[in-house]
Amino acid sequence: MTPLVPARVVELPEPSPDFSDPRWVERIRAGDAEAFERVFRAFHPTLTAWIARRLGSRAVAEDIVQDLFLTLWRGRESLEVHRSLPHYLYVAARNRAMNHVKHERVREQWREKQSRNEPPTSDDGDAELALAELTAALREAIERLPPRSRAVFLMSRQQGKTYAEIAAALGIARKTVDAQMGRALRLIRSHVKDLLP
């Protein structure tokens, strides 16, 4: 009788995680660095390639995606995802890419003036510098908002939601959304008032 030969054990690959599972958002919101790193590793390459195809620059795409994940981690406690984490990341990346394009249009208009041999005016350089300073100050002001005000502001301005939609998503009254938005705008204005004409 031939001895029994143990069957060869085949190690199956670990199944890909379902990042649409809301528990990923909960883990990130709770400060789970391992969960955040897994999301980062899963989405960084595809988001970067996706934006690079649209903008024609891998370096710019890298910067946009790095900034997106940095902002996500810093603001994790107020992270609000209403459809799925992948959808949230793609919408946020698209919005950042669109903002970059708008900013580049301003710079391109300035370059066109230069290429037409129009003498540079101090106004041109001053305007570009003022725009860069204002953009940076606005970003900083938004990051400094209290979590609830920041969530309301971003849902309104980045995601284009109405106050009623925000109230339903956050489970708060429409008047509370009004109050939080008013507070956010006051704090932002106060932060950038010295940069406004």
Coordinates of C-alpha atoms in Angstrom, one line a residue:
M1 CA 0.0 0.0 0.0
T2 CA 1.5 3.3 -1.0
P3 CA 1.8 5.9 1.7
L4 CA -0.5 8.9 1.5
V5 CA 1.3 12.0 0.2
P6 CA -0.1 15.2 1.8
A7 CA -1.6 17.5 -0.8
R8 CA 0.4 20.6 -1.6
V9 CA -1.0 23.6 0.2
V10 CA -1.8 26.4 -2.2
E11 CA -1.8 29.8 -0.7
L12 CA -4.6 31.9 -2.1
P13 CA -3.9 35.6 -2.5
E14 CA -5.7 37.8 0.0
P15 CA -8.8 39.2 -1.7
S16 CA -8.7 42.9 -2.6
P17 CA -10.4 45.0 0.1
D18 CA -13.7 46.5 -0.7
F19 CA -13.0 50.2 -0.2
S20 CA -16.6 51.1 -0.7
D21 CA -17.3 49.5 2.7
P22 CA -18.0 52.4 5.1
R23 CA -15.8 50.9 7.8
W24 CA -12.8 52.2 5.9
V25 CA -14.0 55.7 6.4
E26 CA -14.7 55.0 10.1
R27 CA -11.2 53.7 10.6
I28 CA -9.6 56.7 8.9
R29 CA -11.8 59.1 10.9
A30 CA -10.7 57.3 14.1
G31 CA -7.0 57.9 13.2
D32 CA -6.2 54.4 12.0
A33 CA -2.9 55.0 10.2
E34 CA -2.7 51.5 8.8
A35 CA -6.1 51.8 7.2
F36 CA -5.1 55.2 5.8
E37 CA -1.9 53.8 4.4
R38 CA -3.7 50.9 2.7
V39 CA -6.2 53.4 1.1
F40 CA -3.2 55.6 0.0
R41 CA -1.3 52.7 -1.6
A42 CA -4.5 51.5 -3.3
F43 CA -5.6 54.8 -4.8
H44 CA -2.4 56.9 -5.2
P45 CA -1.2 55.3 -8.4
T46 CA -4.6 55.2 -10.1
L47 CA -5.6 58.8 -9.1
T48 CA -2.1 60.0 -10.2
A49 CA -2.4 58.3 -13.6
W50 CA -6.0 59.5 -14.0
I51 CA -5.1 63.2 -13.3
A52 CA -1.9 63.0 -15.4
R53 CA -3.9 61.9 -18.4
R54 CA -6.2 64.9 -18.0
L55 CA -3.5 67.5 -17.2
G56 CA -0.7 66.1 -19.3
S57 CA 1.8 66.3 -16.4
R58 CA 2.8 63.4 -14.1
A59 CA 4.6 65.8 -11.7
V60 CA 1.5 68.1 -11.3
A61 CA -0.7 65.0 -10.8
E62 CA 1.7 63.7 -8.1
D63 CA 1.5 67.0 -6.3
I64 CA -2.3 67.2 -6.5
V65 CA -2.8 63.6 -5.2
Q66 CA -0.2 64.1 -2.4
D67 CA -2.0 67.3 -1.3
L68 CA -5.3 65.5 -1.5
F69 CA -4.2 62.7 0.9
L70 CA -2.4 65.1 3.2
T71 CA -5.6 67.2 3.5
L72 CA -7.7 64.1 4.0
W73 CA -5.5 62.9 6.9
R74 CA -5.3 66.3 8.5
G75 CA -9.1 66.7 8.4
R76 CA -9.9 63.0 9.0
E77 CA -12.0 63.8 12.1
S78 CA -14.6 65.7 10.0
L79 CA -14.4 63.4 7.0
E80 CA -17.9 63.0 5.5
V81 CA -18.3 60.4 2.7
H82 CA -21.9 60.0 1.4
R83 CA -21.5 57.6 -1.5
S84 CA -18.3 55.6 -1.2
L85 CA -14.7 56.3 -0.4
P86 CA -13.5 55.7 -4.0
H87 CA -16.2 58.1 -5.3
Y88 CA -15.2 60.7 -2.7
L89 CA -11.5 60.4 -3.7
Y90 CA -12.1 60.7 -7.4
V91 CA -14.5 63.7 -7.0
A92 CA -12.0 65.4 -4.7
A93 CA -9.1 64.7 -7.1
R94 CA -11.2 66.0 -10.1
N95 CA -12.0 69.2 -8.2
R96 CA -8.4 69.8 -7.4
A97 CA -7.4 69.2 -11.0
M98 CA -10.1 71.7 -12.1
N99 CA -8.8 74.3 -9.6
H100 CA -5.3 73.8 -10.9
V101 CA -6.5 74.3 -14.5
K102 CA -8.3 77.6 -13.5
H103 CA -5.1 78.8 -11.8
E104 CA -3.0 77.9 -14.8
R105 CA -5.4 79.8 -17.1
V106 CA -4.7 83.0 -15.1
R107 CA -0.9 82.3 -15.4
E108 CA -1.3 81.6 -19.1
Q109 CA -3.1 84.9 -19.7
W110 CA -0.2 86.7 -18.0
R111 CA 2.3 84.8 -20.2
E112 CA 0.4 85.7 -23.3
K113 CA 0.6 89.3 -22.4
Q114 CA 4.3 88.9 -22.0
S115 CA 4.7 87.0 -25.4
R116 CA 3.0 89.9 -27.2
N117 CA 5.9 92.1 -26.0
E118 CA 3.6 94.2 -23.8
P119 CA 5.8 95.8 -21.3
P120 CA 5.3 94.1 -17.9
T121 CA 3.6 96.3 -15.4
S122 CA 4.0 96.0 -11.7
D123 CA 0.2 95.3 -11.7
D124 CA 0.7 92.0 -13.6
G125 CA 3.3 90.7 -11.2
D126 CA 1.5 92.0 -8.2
A127 CA -1.8 90.5 -9.3
E128 CA -0.2 87.0 -9.7
L129 CA 1.5 87.2 -6.4
A130 CA -1.7 88.5 -4.7
L131 CA -3.6 85.5 -6.2
A132 CA -1.1 83.0 -5.0
E133 CA -1.1 84.5 -1.5
L134 CA -4.9 84.6 -1.4
T135 CA -5.2 81.0 -2.5
A136 CA -2.7 79.8 0.1
A137 CA -4.5 81.9 2.8
L138 CA -7.9 80.5 1.8
R139 CA -6.6 76.9 2.1
E140 CA -5.1 77.6 5.5
A141 CA -8.3 79.3 6.7
I142 CA -10.4 76.3 5.6
E143 CA -8.1 73.9 7.3
R144 CA -8.4 75.9 10.6
L145 CA -12.2 75.9 10.6
P146 CA -13.9 73.9 13.4
P147 CA -14.7 70.4 12.1
R148 CA -18.5 70.9 11.7
S149 CA -18.1 74.3 10.0
R150 CA -15.4 72.9 7.7
A151 CA -17.6 69.9 6.8
V152 CA -20.5 72.2 5.9
F153 CA -18.3 74.6 4.0
L154 CA -16.6 71.9 1.9
M155 CA -19.9 70.1 1.2
S156 CA -21.3 73.3 -0.1
R157 CA -18.3 74.7 -2.0
Q158 CA -16.5 71.6 -3.2
Q159 CA -19.3 69.1 -3.6
G160 CA -22.0 71.6 -4.7
K161 CA -24.6 70.4 -2.2
T162 CA -27.6 72.6 -1.2
Y163 CA -28.1 73.5 2.4
A164 CA -31.1 71.1 2.5
E165 CA -28.9 68.2 1.2
I166 CA -26.1 69.0 3.7
A167 CA -28.7 69.1 6.5
A168 CA -30.0 65.7 5.5
A169 CA -26.5 64.2 5.1
L170 CA -25.3 65.4 8.5
G171 CA -28.6 64.8 10.3
I172 CA -28.9 68.4 11.4
A173 CA -31.4 71.2 11.0
R174 CA -31.3 73.5 8.0
K175 CA -30.9 76.4 10.4
T176 CA -27.8 74.7 11.8
V177 CA -26.3 74.5 8.3
D178 CA -27.0 78.2 7.9
A179 CA -25.4 79.0 11.1
Q180 CA -22.3 76.8 10.5
M181 CA -21.9 78.2 7.0
G182 CA -22.2 81.8 8.3
R183 CA -19.6 81.0 11.0
A184 CA -17.2 79.4 8.4
L185 CA -17.5 82.5 6.1
R186 CA -16.9 84.9 8.9
L187 CA -13.8 83.0 10.0
I188 CA -12.5 82.7 6.5
R189 CA -13.1 86.4 5.8
S190 CA -11.3 87.3 9.0
H191 CA -8.3 85.2 8.1
V192 CA -7.9 86.7 4.6
K193 CA -9.2 90.3 5.2
D194 CA -5.7 91.8 5.0
L195 CA -5.2 90.2 1.5
L196 CA -8.4 91.6 0.0
P197 CA -8.4 94.9 -1.9

